[in-house]
Amino acid sequence: MKPLADKIRPNKLEEVVGQQHILGENKILNRIIKSKQIPNMIFYGPPGVGKTTVANIIASTTNKRFYKLNATNASVSDIKSIIDDLDSFLTINGVLLYLDEIQNFNKKQQQSLLEYTENGKITLIASTTENPYFYVYNALLSRSSVFEFKYLKKEDIILSLQRAVEVVSEELKDTRILCDKSALEFFAENSGGDLRKSINNLQLSLYTTPRNKEGNILIDLDIAKECSGKKALNYDKLGDQHYDVLSAFQKSIRGSDPDAAIHYLARLVKAGDLISICRRLMVIAAEDIGLAYPNAIAIVKACVDSAMQLGFPEARIPLAEAVILLATAPKSNSACVAIDAALSDLDNKDVGDIPNDLKDAHYGGASKLSRGVGYKYPHNYKNHYVKQQYLPDNIRSRVYYEPCENKMENAVKAYMTQIREDR
């Protein structure tokens, strides 16, 4: 049985739902397709959002010989077969190659296309669910235009689902299909922005639901739930989603938004990514809260230890406690800025030698080398402080730590000012 998703696949650009940021009127990809001057392109985005559909539409608008390969099972020999066809009568106008899942091609396989994409004998349209800037060979990437496809909105998916119902109704002819609005909305929401998944779930419900007494097929919310299974979660521990969610998680805490922070924690919890959560919370406590609330890292460490011992599902509770604590705590990145500046100086400056006064003097003959000579022991002075040079001569006036404006560091600033003025 032909998949319903293939039966309703658009044949015209106007029939494609979503992706208006690139396919809308006067948008760049729309203009490219209408011009029929097709460059090498890479379509990047999640599954089920129209990458293959748009590639097929582009193929139908050109007079080039069309080839289609999937990098999960294709090899260099498949590419060589296409290359062997070049300059033949069949490919007199050139070749349009659609290479799906290009991230599964290694560097050598991708390099085999370089010469022909550069001289125009092969026009490449590649698609990938992974970030092409990580997975596509740089030389091939530089010869291609990258277009990002985004998750479809619920409204766009519902439009396609309604079209799918109409197609099946025409097939069955003598059977009326009644699909509740709530069922369509559930199919759309449950798919996580993946149109193909929502249509597959609809297809399952249409072909497995028995006719009622009137001979009609009724798809209600209960049937939709039964045929959909668990909601798709847009998360991949090894891909972009992993880093995107962690990035949003940390930025929400840094931005003092506990609601957004808890939302992204929930995504990570759903993915079962306990290690990443714990590591990131410890980083945030040091990097973003820092000296504004030094005890935060101790509390977070306790929450993290508890979460690791408990495991899911109970781990979610101490993790939520840590997240809300960090999101609502005062913020300071002064320690992070200070150490990064010091590390940068080591990489980029001649910082010079350690002052002799500070060097180790706990061995015979150290004084003959002027080690430790002239060092003043701070505890012998008022406020346990005495002015002396600690930094190397080349950077003796360098300032790394600049206190931020918060209660804790204001107290630090006041203390440092006081002991220095007392001298």
Short mmCIF file of C-alpha atoms in Angstrom, two decimals:
data_model
loop_
_atom_site.label_atom_id
_atom_site.label_comp_id
_atom_site.label_asym_id
_atom_site.label_seq_id
_atom_site.Cartn_x
_atom_site.Cartn_y
_atom_site.Cartn_z
CA MET A 1 0.00 0.00 0.00
CA LYS A 2 1.42 3.38 -1.01
CA PRO A 3 1.98 5.63 2.00
CA LEU A 4 -0.61 8.37 2.36
CA ALA A 5 2.19 10.91 2.75
CA ASP A 6 3.34 10.10 -0.80
CA LYS A 7 -0.20 10.25 -2.18
CA ILE A 8 -0.66 13.84 -1.02
CA ARG A 9 2.89 15.01 -1.71
CA PRO A 10 2.64 18.45 -3.39
CA ASN A 11 3.62 18.74 -7.05
CA LYS A 12 3.59 22.54 -7.14
CA LEU A 13 5.30 25.13 -5.01
CA GLU A 14 1.93 26.70 -4.15
CA GLU A 15 0.79 23.44 -2.53
CA VAL A 16 3.69 23.24 -0.07
CA VAL A 17 2.70 24.13 3.48
CA GLY A 18 4.99 26.07 5.81
CA GLN A 19 8.54 27.32 5.19
CA GLN A 20 7.26 30.75 4.25
CA HIS A 21 10.54 32.31 5.36
CA ILE A 22 12.18 30.82 2.25
CA LEU A 23 9.25 29.74 0.04
CA GLY A 24 6.88 32.68 0.51
CA GLU A 25 6.24 35.16 -2.28
CA ASN A 26 9.45 36.98 -3.22
CA LYS A 27 11.49 34.94 -0.73
CA ILE A 28 14.88 33.68 -1.88
CA LEU A 29 14.18 29.99 -2.54
CA ASN A 30 10.88 30.85 -4.23
CA ARG A 31 12.73 33.23 -6.57
CA ILE A 32 15.43 30.63 -7.31
CA ILE A 33 12.88 27.96 -8.26
CA LYS A 34 10.91 30.33 -10.48
CA SER A 35 14.08 31.51 -12.22
CA LYS A 36 14.99 27.89 -13.06
CA GLN A 37 18.63 28.85 -12.49
CA ILE A 38 19.31 26.26 -9.82
CA PRO A 39 22.57 26.49 -7.82
CA ASN A 40 24.06 23.79 -5.63
CA MET A 41 21.97 23.76 -2.46
CA ILE A 42 21.84 22.11 0.93
CA PHE A 43 18.46 21.76 2.66
CA TYR A 44 18.91 21.54 6.40
CA GLY A 45 16.13 20.81 8.89
CA PRO A 46 14.20 18.21 10.87
CA PRO A 47 12.43 15.27 9.22
CA GLY A 48 8.99 15.60 7.69
CA VAL A 49 9.05 19.33 6.94
CA GLY A 50 9.23 19.32 3.12
CA LYS A 51 12.89 19.05 2.09
CA THR A 52 12.35 16.12 -0.26
CA THR A 53 9.11 17.58 -1.58
CA VAL A 54 10.75 20.87 -2.53
CA ALA A 55 13.66 19.01 -4.16
CA ASN A 56 11.20 17.02 -6.28
CA ILE A 57 9.41 20.21 -7.32
CA ILE A 58 12.72 21.76 -8.33
CA ALA A 59 13.57 18.67 -10.37
CA SER A 60 10.29 18.98 -12.29
CA THR A 61 11.07 22.61 -13.23
CA THR A 62 14.43 21.86 -14.88
CA ASN A 63 15.31 20.03 -18.05
CA LYS A 64 18.24 18.30 -16.39
CA ARG A 65 18.52 14.56 -15.95
CA PHE A 66 17.32 13.78 -12.41
CA TYR A 67 19.02 11.30 -10.10
CA LYS A 68 18.16 10.56 -6.51
CA LEU A 69 20.40 8.87 -3.95
CA ASN A 70 20.14 8.27 -0.23
CA ALA A 71 23.49 8.55 1.50
CA THR A 72 22.54 5.92 4.08
CA ASN A 73 22.87 3.17 1.47
CA ALA A 74 24.62 4.82 -1.50
CA SER A 75 28.35 4.58 -2.19
CA VAL A 76 31.08 6.14 -4.33
CA SER A 77 30.27 3.60 -7.04
CA ASP A 78 26.74 5.02 -7.26
CA ILE A 79 28.19 8.47 -7.80
CA LYS A 80 30.63 7.10 -10.39
CA SER A 81 27.70 5.60 -12.27
CA ILE A 82 26.15 9.05 -12.50
CA ILE A 83 29.48 10.57 -13.52
CA ASP A 84 29.80 7.95 -16.28
CA ASP A 85 26.52 9.24 -17.71
CA LEU A 86 27.84 12.79 -17.99
CA ASP A 87 28.38 14.12 -21.52
CA SER A 88 26.04 11.47 -22.87
CA PHE A 89 22.89 12.19 -24.87
CA LEU A 90 20.80 11.61 -21.74
CA THR A 91 22.62 14.30 -19.78
CA ILE A 92 23.22 16.87 -22.49
CA ASN A 93 21.59 19.53 -20.30
CA GLY A 94 23.40 18.45 -17.18
CA VAL A 95 22.45 16.43 -14.13
CA LEU A 96 20.41 17.34 -11.07
CA LEU A 97 21.37 15.06 -8.18
CA TYR A 98 19.26 14.92 -5.04
CA LEU A 99 21.35 13.41 -2.25
CA ASP A 100 19.29 12.71 0.86
CA GLU A 101 20.92 12.44 4.32
CA ILE A 102 24.28 13.73 3.06
CA GLN A 103 25.66 13.63 6.62
CA ASN A 104 26.06 9.88 6.16
CA PHE A 105 28.63 10.40 3.38
CA ASN A 106 32.21 10.51 4.58
CA LYS A 107 34.74 13.10 3.41
CA LYS A 108 35.99 10.97 0.49
CA GLN A 109 32.45 10.34 -0.76
CA GLN A 110 31.60 14.02 -0.58
CA GLN A 111 34.87 14.96 -2.30
CA SER A 112 33.96 12.77 -5.27
CA LEU A 113 31.31 15.34 -6.18
CA LEU A 114 33.50 18.44 -5.97
CA GLU A 115 34.84 18.65 -9.52
CA TYR A 116 31.43 18.16 -11.10
CA THR A 117 29.52 20.53 -8.84
CA GLU A 118 32.15 23.18 -9.52
CA ASN A 119 32.08 22.89 -13.35
CA GLY A 120 28.29 22.73 -13.38
CA LYS A 121 27.91 19.26 -14.86
CA ILE A 122 26.18 18.19 -11.66
CA THR A 123 23.79 20.44 -9.77
CA LEU A 124 23.61 19.10 -6.25
CA ILE A 125 20.65 19.39 -3.93
CA ALA A 126 21.54 17.71 -0.65
CA SER A 127 19.36 17.37 2.40
CA THR A 128 20.31 16.69 5.99
CA THR A 129 18.75 16.65 9.42
CA GLU A 130 22.11 17.58 10.96
CA ASN A 131 23.84 20.94 10.99
CA PRO A 132 25.70 21.08 7.64
CA TYR A 133 28.41 23.28 9.11
CA PHE A 134 29.41 20.29 11.26
CA TYR A 135 28.81 17.42 8.84
CA VAL A 136 29.37 18.65 5.29
CA TYR A 137 32.90 18.89 3.89
CA ASN A 138 33.97 22.56 3.81
CA ALA A 139 34.90 22.61 0.12
CA LEU A 140 31.47 21.26 -0.81
CA LEU A 141 29.77 23.59 1.64
CA SER A 142 31.49 26.62 0.09
CA ARG A 143 30.06 25.68 -3.31
CA SER A 144 26.50 25.45 -2.00
CA SER A 145 23.75 27.68 -0.68
CA VAL A 146 22.32 26.50 2.64
CA PHE A 147 18.60 26.78 3.35
CA GLU A 148 17.18 25.95 6.76
CA PHE A 149 13.77 24.26 6.90
CA LYS A 150 11.92 24.69 10.19
CA TYR A 151 9.39 22.65 12.13
CA LEU A 152 5.89 23.07 10.74
CA LYS A 153 3.24 24.92 12.71
CA LYS A 154 0.14 23.12 13.90
CA GLU A 155 -2.04 25.09 11.47
CA ASP A 156 0.09 24.03 8.50
CA ILE A 157 -0.06 20.37 9.50
CA ILE A 158 -3.84 20.49 9.93
CA LEU A 159 -4.22 21.81 6.37
CA SER A 160 -2.31 18.80 5.05
CA LEU A 161 -4.27 16.40 7.24
CA GLN A 162 -7.54 17.76 5.85
CA ARG A 163 -6.20 17.24 2.34
CA ALA A 164 -5.23 13.67 3.26
CA VAL A 165 -8.77 12.97 4.49
CA GLU A 166 -10.14 14.23 1.16
CA VAL A 167 -7.78 11.96 -0.79
CA VAL A 168 -8.82 8.87 1.18
CA SER A 169 -12.48 9.84 0.85
CA GLU A 170 -12.10 9.89 -2.94
CA GLU A 171 -10.48 6.45 -2.82
CA LEU A 172 -13.20 4.89 -0.70
CA LYS A 173 -16.04 6.64 -2.59
CA ASP A 174 -18.94 4.90 -0.86
CA THR A 175 -17.62 5.68 2.63
CA ARG A 176 -17.90 9.00 4.38
CA ILE A 177 -15.03 9.99 6.62
CA LEU A 178 -15.81 12.13 9.65
CA CYS A 179 -12.69 13.42 11.42
CA ASP A 180 -13.20 15.52 14.56
CA LYS A 181 -11.39 18.82 14.80
CA SER A 182 -9.97 17.67 18.15
CA ALA A 183 -8.53 14.58 16.47
CA LEU A 184 -6.83 16.62 13.74
CA GLU A 185 -5.40 18.97 16.35
CA PHE A 186 -4.08 16.03 18.35
CA PHE A 187 -2.43 14.47 15.29
CA ALA A 188 -0.78 17.84 14.58
CA GLU A 189 0.37 18.53 18.13
CA ASN A 190 1.56 14.98 18.72
CA SER A 191 3.85 15.03 15.67
CA GLY A 192 6.29 17.58 17.05
CA GLY A 193 6.25 19.53 13.77
CA ASP A 194 6.82 16.42 11.60
CA LEU A 195 4.15 16.34 8.87
CA ARG A 196 5.03 12.82 7.76
CA LYS A 197 4.53 11.45 11.27
CA SER A 198 1.12 13.11 11.62
CA ILE A 199 -0.04 11.78 8.23
CA ASN A 200 1.20 8.28 9.05
CA ASN A 201 -0.78 8.36 12.30
CA LEU A 202 -3.85 9.58 10.43
CA GLN A 203 -3.41 6.82 7.85
CA LEU A 204 -3.26 4.21 10.60
CA SER A 205 -6.51 5.49 12.07
CA LEU A 206 -8.30 5.70 8.71
CA TYR A 207 -7.42 2.17 7.62
CA THR A 208 -7.93 0.43 10.98
CA THR A 209 -11.07 2.10 12.30
CA PRO A 210 -14.18 0.00 11.56
CA ARG A 211 -17.19 1.63 9.92
CA ASN A 212 -20.06 2.57 12.18
CA LYS A 213 -23.71 1.54 11.73
CA GLU A 214 -24.15 4.14 8.99
CA GLY A 215 -21.16 2.75 7.10
CA ASN A 216 -18.98 5.78 7.86
CA ILE A 217 -15.54 6.07 9.43
CA LEU A 218 -15.47 8.31 12.49
CA ILE A 219 -12.10 9.47 13.78
CA ASP A 220 -12.46 11.03 17.23
CA LEU A 221 -9.92 12.12 19.83
CA ASP A 222 -9.75 8.68 21.50
CA ILE A 223 -8.90 6.98 18.20
CA ALA A 224 -6.33 9.67 17.41
CA LYS A 225 -4.62 9.06 20.74
CA GLU A 226 -4.71 5.30 20.28
CA CYS A 227 -3.09 5.49 16.83
CA SER A 228 -0.48 8.11 17.65
CA GLY A 229 1.52 6.64 20.48
CA LYS A 230 3.90 8.81 22.45
CA LYS A 231 4.34 12.42 21.41
CA ALA A 232 7.45 13.05 19.34
CA LEU A 233 10.16 14.87 21.26
CA ASN A 234 12.45 17.05 19.17
CA TYR A 235 15.69 16.06 20.86
CA ASP A 236 18.77 14.20 19.80
CA LYS A 237 21.53 13.57 22.34
CA LEU A 238 24.16 13.55 19.58
CA GLY A 239 22.83 16.32 17.34
CA ASP A 240 21.89 19.98 17.14
CA GLN A 241 18.84 19.63 19.38
CA HIS A 242 21.05 18.53 22.27
CA TYR A 243 23.11 21.71 22.15
CA ASP A 244 20.18 23.98 21.25
CA VAL A 245 18.16 22.87 24.28
CA LEU A 246 21.16 23.13 26.62
CA SER A 247 21.92 26.58 25.23
CA ALA A 248 18.34 27.76 25.77
CA PHE A 249 18.39 26.18 29.24
CA GLN A 250 21.49 28.10 30.36
CA LYS A 251 20.43 31.37 28.72
CA SER A 252 17.02 31.22 30.41
CA ILE A 253 18.65 30.77 33.84
CA ARG A 254 21.18 33.50 33.07
CA GLY A 255 18.29 35.74 32.02
CA SER A 256 16.49 35.12 35.35
CA ASP A 257 13.43 33.51 33.74
CA PRO A 258 12.48 30.57 36.00
CA ASP A 259 9.50 29.58 33.83
CA ALA A 260 11.53 29.22 30.64
CA ALA A 261 14.31 27.50 32.60
CA ILE A 262 11.86 24.92 33.97
CA HIS A 263 10.45 24.38 30.47
CA TYR A 264 13.85 23.51 29.04
CA LEU A 265 14.63 21.38 32.08
CA ALA A 266 11.43 19.44 31.30
CA ARG A 267 12.69 18.81 27.74
CA LEU A 268 15.96 17.48 29.08
CA VAL A 269 14.16 15.35 31.67
CA LYS A 270 11.89 13.90 28.97
CA ALA A 271 15.00 12.98 27.00
CA GLY A 272 16.46 11.28 30.08
CA ASP A 273 19.63 13.34 29.74
CA LEU A 274 20.61 13.41 33.43
CA ILE A 275 24.37 13.78 32.91
CA SER A 276 24.02 16.84 30.67
CA ILE A 277 21.58 18.50 33.08
CA CYS A 278 23.84 18.01 36.10
CA ARG A 279 26.97 19.16 34.33
CA ARG A 280 25.28 22.26 32.93
CA LEU A 281 23.80 23.23 36.33
CA MET A 282 27.25 23.12 37.94
CA VAL A 283 28.64 25.26 35.12
CA ILE A 284 25.83 27.81 35.50
CA ALA A 285 26.32 28.05 39.27
CA ALA A 286 29.96 29.02 38.73
CA GLU A 287 29.74 30.96 35.46
CA ASP A 288 26.50 32.94 35.80
CA ILE A 289 25.72 33.21 39.52
CA GLY A 290 29.30 33.09 40.72
CA LEU A 291 30.32 35.51 43.44
CA ALA A 292 26.91 37.15 43.62
CA TYR A 293 25.80 34.08 45.61
CA PRO A 294 28.83 31.84 46.26
CA ASN A 295 26.79 29.31 48.26
CA ALA A 296 24.73 28.53 45.15
CA ILE A 297 27.32 26.08 43.85
CA ALA A 298 27.27 24.14 47.13
CA ILE A 299 23.48 23.91 47.08
CA VAL A 300 23.44 22.93 43.41
CA LYS A 301 26.09 20.28 44.07
CA ALA A 302 23.84 18.81 46.76
CA CYS A 303 20.86 18.82 44.37
CA VAL A 304 22.94 17.25 41.60
CA ASP A 305 24.26 14.53 43.92
CA SER A 306 20.71 13.79 45.06
CA ALA A 307 19.49 13.60 41.47
CA MET A 308 22.30 11.22 40.49
CA GLN A 309 21.52 8.94 43.45
CA LEU A 310 17.76 9.02 42.88
CA GLY A 311 17.66 8.67 39.11
CA PHE A 312 14.54 9.46 37.11
CA PRO A 313 11.69 10.08 37.68
CA GLU A 314 12.41 11.39 41.21
CA ALA A 315 15.58 13.20 40.06
CA ARG A 316 13.37 15.81 38.46
CA ILE A 317 12.56 17.28 41.89
CA PRO A 318 16.04 18.29 43.15
CA LEU A 319 16.89 19.34 39.60
CA ALA A 320 13.88 21.66 39.52
CA GLU A 321 14.92 23.04 42.90
CA ALA A 322 18.40 23.81 41.59
CA VAL A 323 17.05 25.40 38.41
CA ILE A 324 14.64 27.71 40.22
CA LEU A 325 17.31 28.65 42.76
CA LEU A 326 19.77 29.60 40.00
CA ALA A 327 17.21 31.40 37.85
CA THR A 328 16.07 33.59 40.75
CA ALA A 329 19.54 34.18 42.25
CA PRO A 330 21.55 37.39 41.70
CA LYS A 331 23.99 37.07 38.82
CA SER A 332 27.70 37.71 38.43
CA ASN A 333 30.17 36.55 35.80
CA SER A 334 33.13 38.40 37.31
CA ALA A 335 35.06 35.23 38.20
CA CYS A 336 34.54 33.79 34.70
CA VAL A 337 35.65 37.06 33.07
CA ALA A 338 38.70 37.26 35.33
CA ILE A 339 40.05 33.77 34.60
CA ASP A 340 39.35 34.09 30.86
CA ALA A 341 41.25 37.37 30.75
CA ALA A 342 44.19 35.83 32.61
CA LEU A 343 44.25 32.83 30.26
CA SER A 344 44.11 35.18 27.27
CA ASP A 345 47.13 37.09 28.55
CA LEU A 346 49.09 33.86 28.82
CA ASP A 347 48.29 33.11 25.20
CA ASN A 348 48.87 36.58 23.80
CA LYS A 349 51.30 38.50 26.03
CA ASP A 350 54.83 38.21 27.36
CA VAL A 351 53.74 38.20 31.00
CA GLY A 352 57.26 37.88 32.36
CA ASP A 353 58.70 35.97 35.29
CA ILE A 354 57.29 35.54 38.79
CA PRO A 355 58.72 38.23 41.14
CA ASN A 356 61.66 36.89 43.16
CA ASP A 357 59.97 37.87 46.43
CA LEU A 358 57.19 35.34 45.73
CA LYS A 359 59.34 32.43 44.62
CA ASP A 360 59.84 29.36 46.79
CA ALA A 361 62.47 29.97 49.46
CA HIS A 362 62.22 26.67 51.38
CA TYR A 363 65.61 25.25 50.44
CA GLY A 364 69.24 25.91 51.21
CA GLY A 365 70.80 28.58 49.05
CA ALA A 366 67.47 30.18 48.09
CA SER A 367 68.52 33.50 49.57
CA LYS A 368 71.68 33.51 47.43
CA LEU A 369 69.33 33.46 44.43
CA SER A 370 67.24 36.26 46.00
CA ARG A 371 64.32 33.87 46.35
CA GLY A 372 61.81 35.16 48.90
CA VAL A 373 64.05 38.07 49.91
CA GLY A 374 61.94 41.13 50.67
CA TYR A 375 58.66 39.25 50.94
CA LYS A 376 56.30 40.81 53.48
CA TYR A 377 54.07 38.40 55.43
CA PRO A 378 50.57 40.03 55.35
CA HIS A 379 49.48 38.55 58.70
CA ASN A 380 52.14 40.65 60.42
CA TYR A 381 50.40 43.84 59.34
CA LYS A 382 47.22 45.71 60.19
CA ASN A 383 44.09 44.17 58.62
CA HIS A 384 46.37 41.30 57.52
CA TYR A 385 47.27 43.37 54.50
CA VAL A 386 50.40 45.07 53.20
CA LYS A 387 50.95 46.59 49.81
CA GLN A 388 53.46 44.73 47.68
CA GLN A 389 53.78 43.56 44.09
CA TYR A 390 52.42 40.12 43.26
CA LEU A 391 52.05 40.20 39.47
CA PRO A 392 55.05 39.83 37.12
CA ASP A 393 56.73 43.11 36.12
CA ASN A 394 55.37 43.00 32.55
CA ILE A 395 51.76 43.05 33.75
CA ARG A 396 52.19 44.63 37.19
CA SER A 397 49.21 46.98 36.72
CA ARG A 398 46.88 44.45 35.09
CA VAL A 399 43.38 44.18 36.60
CA TYR A 400 41.48 40.94 36.04
CA TYR A 401 38.78 40.98 38.68
CA GLU A 402 36.16 43.69 38.39
CA PRO A 403 33.38 43.20 40.99
CA CYS A 404 29.84 43.23 39.65
CA GLU A 405 27.02 45.22 41.23
CA ASN A 406 25.42 42.89 43.76
CA LYS A 407 25.21 42.69 47.54
CA MET A 408 28.00 40.15 47.97
CA GLU A 409 30.52 41.78 45.66
CA ASN A 410 29.68 45.27 46.86
CA ALA A 411 30.75 44.05 50.30
CA VAL A 412 33.94 42.63 48.76
CA LYS A 413 34.62 45.93 47.03
CA ALA A 414 34.07 47.88 50.23
CA TYR A 415 36.37 45.57 52.19
CA MET A 416 39.18 45.79 49.65
CA THR A 417 38.88 49.57 49.52
CA GLN A 418 38.97 49.82 53.31
CA ILE A 419 42.09 47.74 53.91
CA ARG A 420 43.97 49.52 51.14
CA GLU A 421 43.03 53.00 52.41
CA ASP A 422 44.03 52.08 55.97
CA ARG A 423 47.57 51.64 54.79
#
